[in-house]
Structure formats: structure tokens, C-alpha cells
């Protein structure tokens, strides 16, 4: 596969940088667009949380013209997997323009990682065309907890937007992924999980992604008692999803735990 990254890191001076005439017979199969660091949320687990002012001042890199040229030169594979993140991609000035360019050229494997705070009609159009998946991580089912995790009071807006996106889905009812990151000593109990799951039902969601805060797991791989608690939460969520015909996946850290502690994971049943 050929990868193409459009992100906030500068290529100038990189010892891996090579300049060549592109062989147009070679098609790009993966594009990762992360051209901004700004975000309308301030999640306590995000790498930018400790220096939010700096990251929100980092200048966006304009990428629309680059993508437009790539489309015109027909060097992007028609099945190319396109990831759009950041930062918060929806607040990019070019976001809607980029999305409509991709949609007008029939790219239909787009993955968007969003806070869900700002609604996007381009995403709505993409969902109606079965052209994208969107991942939104409210991590909570009640407003005060959301505010504590996100440092912004947008709980109702986010869940209203999730519902609107769910309603926009066409044949693929698993295009809107609602994510819950288990954060130690913040939202790591059945009560908060249940509130979240209830909001998913109210929003007519059909897909849940569950994860565990990555940096905590790096520091606590030997904390078997706590990890066992979190495996219980994962299995509880799985059981709920199966009972309610909801698709679920493990995001990377949760997936690592289910593999690193496979015997424990397999032994826990509800």
C-alpha cells in the first residue's frame, strides 16, 4: 500500500524525504489528513491537554489544493482509505470543501474522528451516501461527567448531533460509532456505563466502540486487580450490545488488554 500523510509535522529537513517524479501507475491506497491541532474540546486524556493554549494556536496547514491536484491526476485509488482527524477536523475552514471534493469524486471509504460538538452537513451527506464512518467519543451519559472529562459544557449538543448523524445513516447502520473511553477514577463504573448505554439507545445508535485510557494502561500493566475490573466493564458492555443488537468493537488499548490478558478475558462471563 502507498500512504500519503497530510499533517502538522514539517517534512523539510527530514532525512527520509525524497523528491521524485510520481509514477502515475502507482495509486495511493491510504491518506491520513491531520492538518490542524485546534480542538473545540479539551479532553483530559488527550496529548494536547497539558498545553491546550499552544496547540489551539498552531496554524492549520491548507491541504485542499493538494488533494484536489491528486484527484485530478488520478493517483488516488478508488478504494483509498481516507482518515481525517486532528485536532477537530470539522472546525477546519477547508473541511466541508475537502469532504464535498471527495464525495463528488465517489470516494466512499472515509473515516472521521470528531468531538461531535459542531454539526457537519458534509458528514450528513456522506452518511446518506454510505461513504463514511464517524467516531465520536462522549465518554459519558450525563452532563456533569461530560463537562469534567471534556472541560466544555456541550453534552446536549453532542448527543443531539449523534442522534442526527444516526438518523442520516442510509443502508449502513453501523457508520456512526459512539465511543466510551474508560478513564480510571472518573467514569470507570457500571453506573456511568449504563447512563452512556441509555443515551446510545435514545440516540438510536447501532455501533459502540469501547476503549481504556492509553497512558494509564502503559503505567499499570501489572495492576491485575484493576485490569480485571475493566475487563468486567468491557464484557458487561459487550453483553448489553448483543442483547440490543448493537455492533461493538474494541479500540486499541481495550484490544491490547483482551489479548494481553486473554485467559482472564475468556474466563469472565455475565
PDB file of C-alpha atoms in Angstrom:
ATOM      1  CA  UNK A   1       0.000   0.000   0.000  1.00  0.00           C
ATOM      2  CA  UNK A   2       1.046   3.573  -0.661  1.00  0.00           C
ATOM      3  CA  UNK A   3       0.482   6.010   2.181  1.00  0.00           C
ATOM      4  CA  UNK A   4       0.153   9.776   1.977  1.00  0.00           C
ATOM      5  CA  UNK A   5       0.168  11.893   5.140  1.00  0.00           C
ATOM      6  CA  UNK A   6      -1.111  15.458   5.324  1.00  0.00           C
ATOM      7  CA  UNK A   7      -0.374  16.508   8.861  1.00  0.00           C
ATOM      8  CA  UNK A   8       1.082  19.218  11.055  1.00  0.00           C
ATOM      9  CA  UNK A   9       4.622  17.810  11.024  1.00  0.00           C
ATOM     10  CA  UNK A  10       7.006  19.552   8.657  1.00  0.00           C
ATOM     11  CA  UNK A  11       8.759  17.494   6.001  1.00  0.00           C
ATOM     12  CA  UNK A  12      11.575  19.992   5.411  1.00  0.00           C
ATOM     13  CA  UNK A  13      14.874  18.691   6.771  1.00  0.00           C
ATOM     14  CA  UNK A  14      13.616  15.131   7.244  1.00  0.00           C
ATOM     15  CA  UNK A  15      16.336  12.625   6.285  1.00  0.00           C
ATOM     16  CA  UNK A  16      13.653  10.322   4.852  1.00  0.00           C
ATOM     17  CA  UNK A  17      12.393  12.972   2.441  1.00  0.00           C
ATOM     18  CA  UNK A  18      12.876  12.097  -1.232  1.00  0.00           C
ATOM     19  CA  UNK A  19      11.712  14.177  -4.180  1.00  0.00           C
ATOM     20  CA  UNK A  20      10.820  12.181  -7.271  1.00  0.00           C
ATOM     21  CA  UNK A  21       8.517  12.346 -10.252  1.00  0.00           C
ATOM     22  CA  UNK A  22       5.439  10.398  -9.195  1.00  0.00           C
ATOM     23  CA  UNK A  23       4.794   7.231 -11.138  1.00  0.00           C
ATOM     24  CA  UNK A  24       1.123   7.696 -12.023  1.00  0.00           C
ATOM     25  CA  UNK A  25       0.697   3.928 -12.345  1.00  0.00           C
ATOM     26  CA  UNK A  26       1.131   3.738  -8.558  1.00  0.00           C
ATOM     27  CA  UNK A  27      -2.090   4.563  -6.730  1.00  0.00           C
ATOM     28  CA  UNK A  28      -2.282   5.869  -3.182  1.00  0.00           C
ATOM     29  CA  UNK A  29      -4.295   3.493  -1.005  1.00  0.00           C
ATOM     30  CA  UNK A  30      -4.241   5.381   2.311  1.00  0.00           C
ATOM     31  CA  UNK A  31      -4.456   9.094   3.062  1.00  0.00           C
ATOM     32  CA  UNK A  32      -4.177  10.469   6.601  1.00  0.00           C
ATOM     33  CA  UNK A  33      -5.270  14.095   6.950  1.00  0.00           C
ATOM     34  CA  UNK A  34      -4.325  15.636  10.303  1.00  0.00           C
ATOM     35  CA  UNK A  35      -3.653  19.195   9.282  1.00  0.00           C
ATOM     36  CA  UNK A  36      -4.758  21.034  12.406  1.00  0.00           C
ATOM     37  CA  UNK A  37      -4.226  20.832  16.158  1.00  0.00           C
ATOM     38  CA  UNK A  38      -7.107  23.080  17.203  1.00  0.00           C
ATOM     39  CA  UNK A  39      -9.997  21.481  19.032  1.00  0.00           C
ATOM     40  CA  UNK A  40     -13.323  22.684  20.431  1.00  0.00           C
ATOM     41  CA  UNK A  41     -12.959  20.216  23.293  1.00  0.00           C
ATOM     42  CA  UNK A  42     -10.248  19.707  25.920  1.00  0.00           C
ATOM     43  CA  UNK A  43     -10.350  16.039  26.867  1.00  0.00           C
ATOM     44  CA  UNK A  44      -8.356  15.274  29.994  1.00  0.00           C
ATOM     45  CA  UNK A  45      -6.730  12.223  28.363  1.00  0.00           C
ATOM     46  CA  UNK A  46      -5.659  13.997  25.150  1.00  0.00           C
ATOM     47  CA  UNK A  47      -1.956  14.642  24.460  1.00  0.00           C
ATOM     48  CA  UNK A  48      -2.786  18.344  23.930  1.00  0.00           C
ATOM     49  CA  UNK A  49      -4.494  18.788  27.315  1.00  0.00           C
ATOM     50  CA  UNK A  50      -1.347  19.859  29.190  1.00  0.00           C
ATOM     51  CA  UNK A  51      -0.669  22.692  26.740  1.00  0.00           C
ATOM     52  CA  UNK A  52      -4.036  23.458  25.148  1.00  0.00           C
ATOM     53  CA  UNK A  53      -3.326  27.128  24.536  1.00  0.00           C
ATOM     54  CA  UNK A  54      -0.285  26.281  22.433  1.00  0.00           C
ATOM     55  CA  UNK A  55      -1.998  23.594  20.345  1.00  0.00           C
ATOM     56  CA  UNK A  56      -5.021  25.802  19.690  1.00  0.00           C
ATOM     57  CA  UNK A  57      -2.671  28.464  18.306  1.00  0.00           C
ATOM     58  CA  UNK A  58      -0.818  26.139  15.912  1.00  0.00           C
ATOM     59  CA  UNK A  59      -1.526  27.308  12.380  1.00  0.00           C
ATOM     60  CA  UNK A  60      -3.559  24.986  10.182  1.00  0.00           C
ATOM     61  CA  UNK A  61      -1.890  23.597   7.082  1.00  0.00           C
ATOM     62  CA  UNK A  62      -4.029  24.131   3.954  1.00  0.00           C
ATOM     63  CA  UNK A  63      -4.432  20.812   2.159  1.00  0.00           C
ATOM     64  CA  UNK A  64      -7.449  21.207  -0.141  1.00  0.00           C
ATOM     65  CA  UNK A  65      -5.379  22.226  -3.176  1.00  0.00           C
ATOM     66  CA  UNK A  66      -3.030  19.268  -2.654  1.00  0.00           C
ATOM     67  CA  UNK A  67      -5.922  16.796  -2.524  1.00  0.00           C
ATOM     68  CA  UNK A  68      -7.573  18.497  -5.494  1.00  0.00           C
ATOM     69  CA  UNK A  69      -4.414  18.033  -7.576  1.00  0.00           C
ATOM     70  CA  UNK A  70      -4.127  14.400  -6.501  1.00  0.00           C
ATOM     71  CA  UNK A  71      -7.731  13.769  -7.537  1.00  0.00           C
ATOM     72  CA  UNK A  72      -7.239  15.472 -10.903  1.00  0.00           C
ATOM     73  CA  UNK A  73      -4.049  13.479 -11.566  1.00  0.00           C
ATOM     74  CA  UNK A  74      -5.973  10.291 -10.730  1.00  0.00           C
ATOM     75  CA  UNK A  75      -3.265   8.992  -8.407  1.00  0.00           C
ATOM     76  CA  UNK A  76      -5.669   8.043  -5.594  1.00  0.00           C
ATOM     77  CA  UNK A  77      -7.003   4.500  -5.639  1.00  0.00           C
ATOM     78  CA  UNK A  78     -10.801   4.423  -5.867  1.00  0.00           C
ATOM     79  CA  UNK A  79     -10.906   2.288  -2.693  1.00  0.00           C
ATOM     80  CA  UNK A  80      -8.433   4.505  -0.824  1.00  0.00           C
ATOM     81  CA  UNK A  81      -8.916   4.572   2.945  1.00  0.00           C
ATOM     82  CA  UNK A  82      -9.043   8.229   3.983  1.00  0.00           C
ATOM     83  CA  UNK A  83      -8.611   9.149   7.653  1.00  0.00           C
ATOM     84  CA  UNK A  84      -9.490  12.680   8.782  1.00  0.00           C
ATOM     85  CA  UNK A  85      -8.591  13.722  12.312  1.00  0.00           C
ATOM     86  CA  UNK A  86      -6.591  16.361  14.103  1.00  0.00           C
ATOM     87  CA  UNK A  87      -7.372  18.339  16.284  1.00  0.00           C
ATOM     88  CA  UNK A  88     -11.031  18.628  15.497  1.00  0.00           C
ATOM     89  CA  UNK A  89     -11.438  18.286  11.721  1.00  0.00           C
ATOM     90  CA  UNK A  90     -14.934  19.775  11.486  1.00  0.00           C
ATOM     91  CA  UNK A  91     -13.694  23.219  12.580  1.00  0.00           C
ATOM     92  CA  UNK A  92     -11.154  23.309   9.725  1.00  0.00           C
ATOM     93  CA  UNK A  93     -12.041  26.084   7.261  1.00  0.00           C
ATOM     94  CA  UNK A  94     -11.478  23.617   4.419  1.00  0.00           C
ATOM     95  CA  UNK A  95     -13.302  20.663   5.934  1.00  0.00           C
ATOM     96  CA  UNK A  96     -16.594  20.898   4.054  1.00  0.00           C
ATOM     97  CA  UNK A  97     -14.752  21.732   0.828  1.00  0.00           C
ATOM     98  CA  UNK A  98     -12.490  18.681   1.224  1.00  0.00           C
ATOM     99  CA  UNK A  99     -15.435  16.418   2.023  1.00  0.00           C
ATOM    100  CA  UNK A 100     -17.511  17.561  -0.956  1.00  0.00           C
ATOM    101  CA  UNK A 101     -14.487  17.108  -3.234  1.00  0.00           C
ATOM    102  CA  UNK A 102     -14.109  13.518  -2.029  1.00  0.00           C
ATOM    103  CA  UNK A 103     -17.822  12.788  -2.263  1.00  0.00           C
ATOM    104  CA  UNK A 104     -18.172  14.345  -5.724  1.00  0.00           C
ATOM    105  CA  UNK A 105     -15.397  12.023  -6.890  1.00  0.00           C
ATOM    106  CA  UNK A 106     -17.054   8.958  -5.356  1.00  0.00           C
ATOM    107  CA  UNK A 107     -14.593   8.182  -2.592  1.00  0.00           C
ATOM    108  CA  UNK A 108     -16.549   6.105  -0.094  1.00  0.00           C
ATOM    109  CA  UNK A 109     -14.038   4.845   2.484  1.00  0.00           C
ATOM    110  CA  UNK A 110     -13.717   7.943   4.677  1.00  0.00           C
ATOM    111  CA  UNK A 111     -13.159   7.739   8.454  1.00  0.00           C
ATOM    112  CA  UNK A 112     -13.673  10.881  10.540  1.00  0.00           C
ATOM    113  CA  UNK A 113     -12.713  11.351  14.184  1.00  0.00           C
ATOM    114  CA  UNK A 114     -14.730  14.172  15.714  1.00  0.00           C
ATOM    115  CA  UNK A 115     -15.753  15.667  19.047  1.00  0.00           C
ATOM    116  CA  UNK A 116     -19.300  15.886  17.706  1.00  0.00           C
ATOM    117  CA  UNK A 117     -19.715  19.431  19.047  1.00  0.00           C
ATOM    118  CA  UNK A 118     -20.103  21.099  15.648  1.00  0.00           C
ATOM    119  CA  UNK A 119     -22.550  19.526  13.209  1.00  0.00           C
ATOM    120  CA  UNK A 120     -21.396  18.960   9.630  1.00  0.00           C
ATOM    121  CA  UNK A 121     -23.745  18.785   6.662  1.00  0.00           C
ATOM    122  CA  UNK A 122     -20.904  17.300   4.614  1.00  0.00           C
ATOM    123  CA  UNK A 123     -20.738  14.384   7.065  1.00  0.00           C
ATOM    124  CA  UNK A 124     -24.525  14.092   6.896  1.00  0.00           C
ATOM    125  CA  UNK A 125     -24.305  13.851   3.098  1.00  0.00           C
ATOM    126  CA  UNK A 126     -21.525  11.276   3.344  1.00  0.00           C
ATOM    127  CA  UNK A 127     -23.570   9.143   5.753  1.00  0.00           C
ATOM    128  CA  UNK A 128     -26.557   9.274   3.407  1.00  0.00           C
ATOM    129  CA  UNK A 129     -24.290   8.048   0.599  1.00  0.00           C
ATOM    130  CA  UNK A 130     -22.771   5.266   2.754  1.00  0.00           C
ATOM    131  CA  UNK A 131     -19.420   6.951   2.108  1.00  0.00           C
ATOM    132  CA  UNK A 132     -18.049   7.475   5.606  1.00  0.00           C
ATOM    133  CA  UNK A 133     -17.822   6.374   9.192  1.00  0.00           C
ATOM    134  CA  UNK A 134     -17.638   8.852  12.038  1.00  0.00           C
ATOM    135  CA  UNK A 135     -16.248   8.177  15.513  1.00  0.00           C
ATOM    136  CA  UNK A 136     -17.452  10.374  18.377  1.00  0.00           C
ATOM    137  CA  UNK A 137     -16.321   9.843  21.963  1.00  0.00           C
ATOM    138  CA  UNK A 138     -18.686  11.422  24.530  1.00  0.00           C
ATOM    139  CA  UNK A 139     -17.349   9.042  27.221  1.00  0.00           C
ATOM    140  CA  UNK A 140     -20.344   9.734  29.436  1.00  0.00           C
ATOM    141  CA  UNK A 141     -24.102   9.619  29.690  1.00  0.00           C
ATOM    142  CA  UNK A 142     -24.673  12.656  31.911  1.00  0.00           C
ATOM    143  CA  UNK A 143     -23.733  16.305  31.575  1.00  0.00           C
ATOM    144  CA  UNK A 144     -21.623  16.918  34.692  1.00  0.00           C
ATOM    145  CA  UNK A 145     -19.366  13.973  33.983  1.00  0.00           C
ATOM    146  CA  UNK A 146     -19.048  15.057  30.349  1.00  0.00           C
ATOM    147  CA  UNK A 147     -18.022  18.547  31.482  1.00  0.00           C
ATOM    148  CA  UNK A 148     -15.425  17.074  33.836  1.00  0.00           C
ATOM    149  CA  UNK A 149     -13.876  14.978  31.068  1.00  0.00           C
ATOM    150  CA  UNK A 150     -14.133  17.456  28.202  1.00  0.00           C
ATOM    151  CA  UNK A 151     -13.761  20.782  30.004  1.00  0.00           C
ATOM    152  CA  UNK A 152     -16.651  22.179  27.994  1.00  0.00           C
ATOM    153  CA  UNK A 153     -20.401  22.230  28.537  1.00  0.00           C
ATOM    154  CA  UNK A 154     -21.579  20.707  25.249  1.00  0.00           C
ATOM    155  CA  UNK A 155     -23.174  17.475  26.427  1.00  0.00           C
ATOM    156  CA  UNK A 156     -26.618  18.120  24.927  1.00  0.00           C
ATOM    157  CA  UNK A 157     -25.217  19.429  21.649  1.00  0.00           C
ATOM    158  CA  UNK A 158     -23.022  16.361  21.195  1.00  0.00           C
ATOM    159  CA  UNK A 159     -25.745  13.817  21.872  1.00  0.00           C
ATOM    160  CA  UNK A 160     -28.223  15.755  19.686  1.00  0.00           C
ATOM    161  CA  UNK A 161     -25.668  15.699  16.863  1.00  0.00           C
ATOM    162  CA  UNK A 162     -25.052  11.985  17.390  1.00  0.00           C
ATOM    163  CA  UNK A 163     -28.782  11.377  17.008  1.00  0.00           C
ATOM    164  CA  UNK A 164     -28.897  13.494  13.825  1.00  0.00           C
ATOM    165  CA  UNK A 165     -25.967  11.580  12.370  1.00  0.00           C
ATOM    166  CA  UNK A 166     -27.608   8.264  13.285  1.00  0.00           C
ATOM    167  CA  UNK A 167     -30.791   9.386  11.524  1.00  0.00           C
ATOM    168  CA  UNK A 168     -28.752  10.308   8.426  1.00  0.00           C
ATOM    169  CA  UNK A 169     -27.336   6.797   8.049  1.00  0.00           C
ATOM    170  CA  UNK A 170     -28.532   5.016   4.952  1.00  0.00           C
ATOM    171  CA  UNK A 171     -28.191   1.255   4.451  1.00  0.00           C
ATOM    172  CA  UNK A 172     -25.137   1.040   6.680  1.00  0.00           C
ATOM    173  CA  UNK A 173     -26.481   1.430  10.206  1.00  0.00           C
ATOM    174  CA  UNK A 174     -23.004   0.936  11.633  1.00  0.00           C
ATOM    175  CA  UNK A 175     -21.479   4.144  10.260  1.00  0.00           C
ATOM    176  CA  UNK A 176     -21.814   6.222  13.450  1.00  0.00           C
ATOM    177  CA  UNK A 177     -19.523   4.808  16.137  1.00  0.00           C
ATOM    178  CA  UNK A 178     -20.189   6.101  19.643  1.00  0.00           C
ATOM    179  CA  UNK A 179     -17.139   5.663  21.805  1.00  0.00           C
ATOM    180  CA  UNK A 180     -16.605   5.231  25.536  1.00  0.00           C
ATOM    181  CA  UNK A 181     -13.081   5.530  26.887  1.00  0.00           C
ATOM    182  CA  UNK A 182     -12.802   4.095  30.389  1.00  0.00           C
ATOM    183  CA  UNK A 183     -10.883   6.663  32.448  1.00  0.00           C
ATOM    184  CA  UNK A 184      -9.629   5.436  35.853  1.00  0.00           C
ATOM    185  CA  UNK A 185     -11.382   7.038  38.845  1.00  0.00           C
ATOM    186  CA  UNK A 186     -13.515   9.196  36.513  1.00  0.00           C
ATOM    187  CA  UNK A 187     -16.054   7.077  34.641  1.00  0.00           C
ATOM    188  CA  UNK A 188     -14.898   3.527  35.417  1.00  0.00           C
ATOM    189  CA  UNK A 189     -18.046   2.018  36.923  1.00  0.00           C
ATOM    190  CA  UNK A 190     -21.214   0.239  35.842  1.00  0.00           C
ATOM    191  CA  UNK A 191     -23.441   3.183  36.753  1.00  0.00           C
ATOM    192  CA  UNK A 192     -21.737   5.553  34.333  1.00  0.00           C
ATOM    193  CA  UNK A 193     -21.538   2.864  31.643  1.00  0.00           C
ATOM    194  CA  UNK A 194     -25.291   2.314  31.987  1.00  0.00           C
ATOM    195  CA  UNK A 195     -26.032   6.028  31.583  1.00  0.00           C
ATOM    196  CA  UNK A 196     -23.900   6.071  28.450  1.00  0.00           C
ATOM    197  CA  UNK A 197     -25.597   2.971  27.027  1.00  0.00           C
ATOM    198  CA  UNK A 198     -29.015   4.501  27.681  1.00  0.00           C
ATOM    199  CA  UNK A 199     -28.023   7.598  25.698  1.00  0.00           C
ATOM    200  CA  UNK A 200     -26.911   5.351  22.843  1.00  0.00           C
ATOM    201  CA  UNK A 201     -30.363   3.728  22.804  1.00  0.00           C
ATOM    202  CA  UNK A 202     -32.093   7.129  22.948  1.00  0.00           C
ATOM    203  CA  UNK A 203     -29.951   8.312  20.038  1.00  0.00           C
ATOM    204  CA  UNK A 204     -30.841   5.205  18.014  1.00  0.00           C
ATOM    205  CA  UNK A 205     -27.184   4.258  17.847  1.00  0.00           C
ATOM    206  CA  UNK A 206     -26.187   0.939  16.325  1.00  0.00           C
ATOM    207  CA  UNK A 207     -22.447   0.858  16.968  1.00  0.00           C
ATOM    208  CA  UNK A 208     -20.294   1.260  20.094  1.00  0.00           C
ATOM    209  CA  UNK A 209     -16.523   1.406  20.441  1.00  0.00           C
ATOM    210  CA  UNK A 210     -15.012   0.844  23.870  1.00  0.00           C
ATOM    211  CA  UNK A 211     -11.503   1.671  24.987  1.00  0.00           C
ATOM    212  CA  UNK A 212      -9.372   2.294  28.074  1.00  0.00           C
ATOM    213  CA  UNK A 213      -7.223   5.342  28.687  1.00  0.00           C
ATOM    214  CA  UNK A 214      -3.932   4.510  26.980  1.00  0.00           C
ATOM    215  CA  UNK A 215      -1.420   6.259  29.217  1.00  0.00           C
ATOM    216  CA  UNK A 216      -2.942   4.661  32.321  1.00  0.00           C
ATOM    217  CA  UNK A 217      -2.524   1.199  30.803  1.00  0.00           C
ATOM    218  CA  UNK A 218       1.109   1.879  29.904  1.00  0.00           C
ATOM    219  CA  UNK A 219       1.815   2.646  33.568  1.00  0.00           C
ATOM    220  CA  UNK A 220      -0.381  -0.073  35.082  1.00  0.00           C
ATOM    221  CA  UNK A 221       0.062  -3.255  33.057  1.00  0.00           C
ATOM    222  CA  UNK A 222       0.868  -5.112  36.260  1.00  0.00           C
ATOM    223  CA  UNK A 223      -2.203  -3.882  38.131  1.00  0.00           C
ATOM    224  CA  UNK A 224      -4.132  -7.095  37.595  1.00  0.00           C
ATOM    225  CA  UNK A 225      -6.947  -6.264  40.046  1.00  0.00           C
ATOM    226  CA  UNK A 226      -7.809  -3.012  38.277  1.00  0.00           C
ATOM    227  CA  UNK A 227      -7.441  -4.574  34.850  1.00  0.00           C
ATOM    228  CA  UNK A 228      -9.835  -7.326  35.906  1.00  0.00           C
ATOM    229  CA  UNK A 229     -12.363  -4.634  36.889  1.00  0.00           C
ATOM    230  CA  UNK A 230     -12.046  -3.074  33.448  1.00  0.00           C
ATOM    231  CA  UNK A 231     -12.410  -6.405  31.686  1.00  0.00           C
ATOM    232  CA  UNK A 232     -15.680  -6.810  33.604  1.00  0.00           C
ATOM    233  CA  UNK A 233     -16.811  -3.421  32.231  1.00  0.00           C
ATOM    234  CA  UNK A 234     -15.843  -4.426  28.701  1.00  0.00           C
ATOM    235  CA  UNK A 235     -17.710  -7.744  28.968  1.00  0.00           C
ATOM    236  CA  UNK A 236     -20.719  -6.027  30.516  1.00  0.00           C
ATOM    237  CA  UNK A 237     -20.854  -3.619  27.569  1.00  0.00           C
ATOM    238  CA  UNK A 238     -20.485  -6.487  25.095  1.00  0.00           C
ATOM    239  CA  UNK A 239     -23.406  -8.333  26.692  1.00  0.00           C
ATOM    240  CA  UNK A 240     -25.582  -5.207  26.530  1.00  0.00           C
ATOM    241  CA  UNK A 241     -24.716  -4.704  22.868  1.00  0.00           C
ATOM    242  CA  UNK A 242     -25.541  -8.307  21.972  1.00  0.00           C
ATOM    243  CA  UNK A 243     -28.865  -8.085  23.799  1.00  0.00           C
ATOM    244  CA  UNK A 244     -29.782  -4.874  21.970  1.00  0.00           C
ATOM    245  CA  UNK A 245     -28.464  -5.808  18.513  1.00  0.00           C
ATOM    246  CA  UNK A 246     -25.717  -3.182  18.680  1.00  0.00           C
ATOM    247  CA  UNK A 247     -22.390  -3.682  16.945  1.00  0.00           C
ATOM    248  CA  UNK A 248     -19.346  -3.217  19.190  1.00  0.00           C
ATOM    249  CA  UNK A 249     -15.598  -3.088  18.715  1.00  0.00           C
ATOM    250  CA  UNK A 250     -12.587  -2.781  20.993  1.00  0.00           C
ATOM    251  CA  UNK A 251     -10.423   0.248  20.296  1.00  0.00           C
ATOM    252  CA  UNK A 252      -6.622  -0.237  20.539  1.00  0.00           C
ATOM    253  CA  UNK A 253      -5.963  -0.249  24.292  1.00  0.00           C
ATOM    254  CA  UNK A 254      -9.026  -2.340  25.117  1.00  0.00           C
ATOM    255  CA  UNK A 255      -7.998  -4.694  22.329  1.00  0.00           C
ATOM    256  CA  UNK A 256      -4.495  -4.978  23.790  1.00  0.00           C
ATOM    257  CA  UNK A 257      -5.948  -5.848  27.192  1.00  0.00           C
ATOM    258  CA  UNK A 258      -8.195  -8.564  25.764  1.00  0.00           C
ATOM    259  CA  UNK A 259      -5.106 -10.090  24.115  1.00  0.00           C
ATOM    260  CA  UNK A 260      -2.583  -9.478  26.918  1.00  0.00           C
ATOM    261  CA  UNK A 261      -4.996 -10.970  29.455  1.00  0.00           C
ATOM    262  CA  UNK A 262      -6.771 -13.403  27.142  1.00  0.00           C
ATOM    263  CA  UNK A 263      -7.264 -16.132  29.744  1.00  0.00           C
ATOM    264  CA  UNK A 264      -8.784 -13.682  32.200  1.00  0.00           C
ATOM    265  CA  UNK A 265     -10.926 -12.152  29.446  1.00  0.00           C
ATOM    266  CA  UNK A 266     -12.185 -15.568  28.317  1.00  0.00           C
ATOM    267  CA  UNK A 267     -12.961 -16.664  31.894  1.00  0.00           C
ATOM    268  CA  UNK A 268     -15.166 -13.669  32.780  1.00  0.00           C
ATOM    269  CA  UNK A 269     -18.811 -14.181  31.892  1.00  0.00           C
ATOM    270  CA  UNK A 270     -22.043 -12.376  32.678  1.00  0.00           C
TER     271      UNK A 270
END
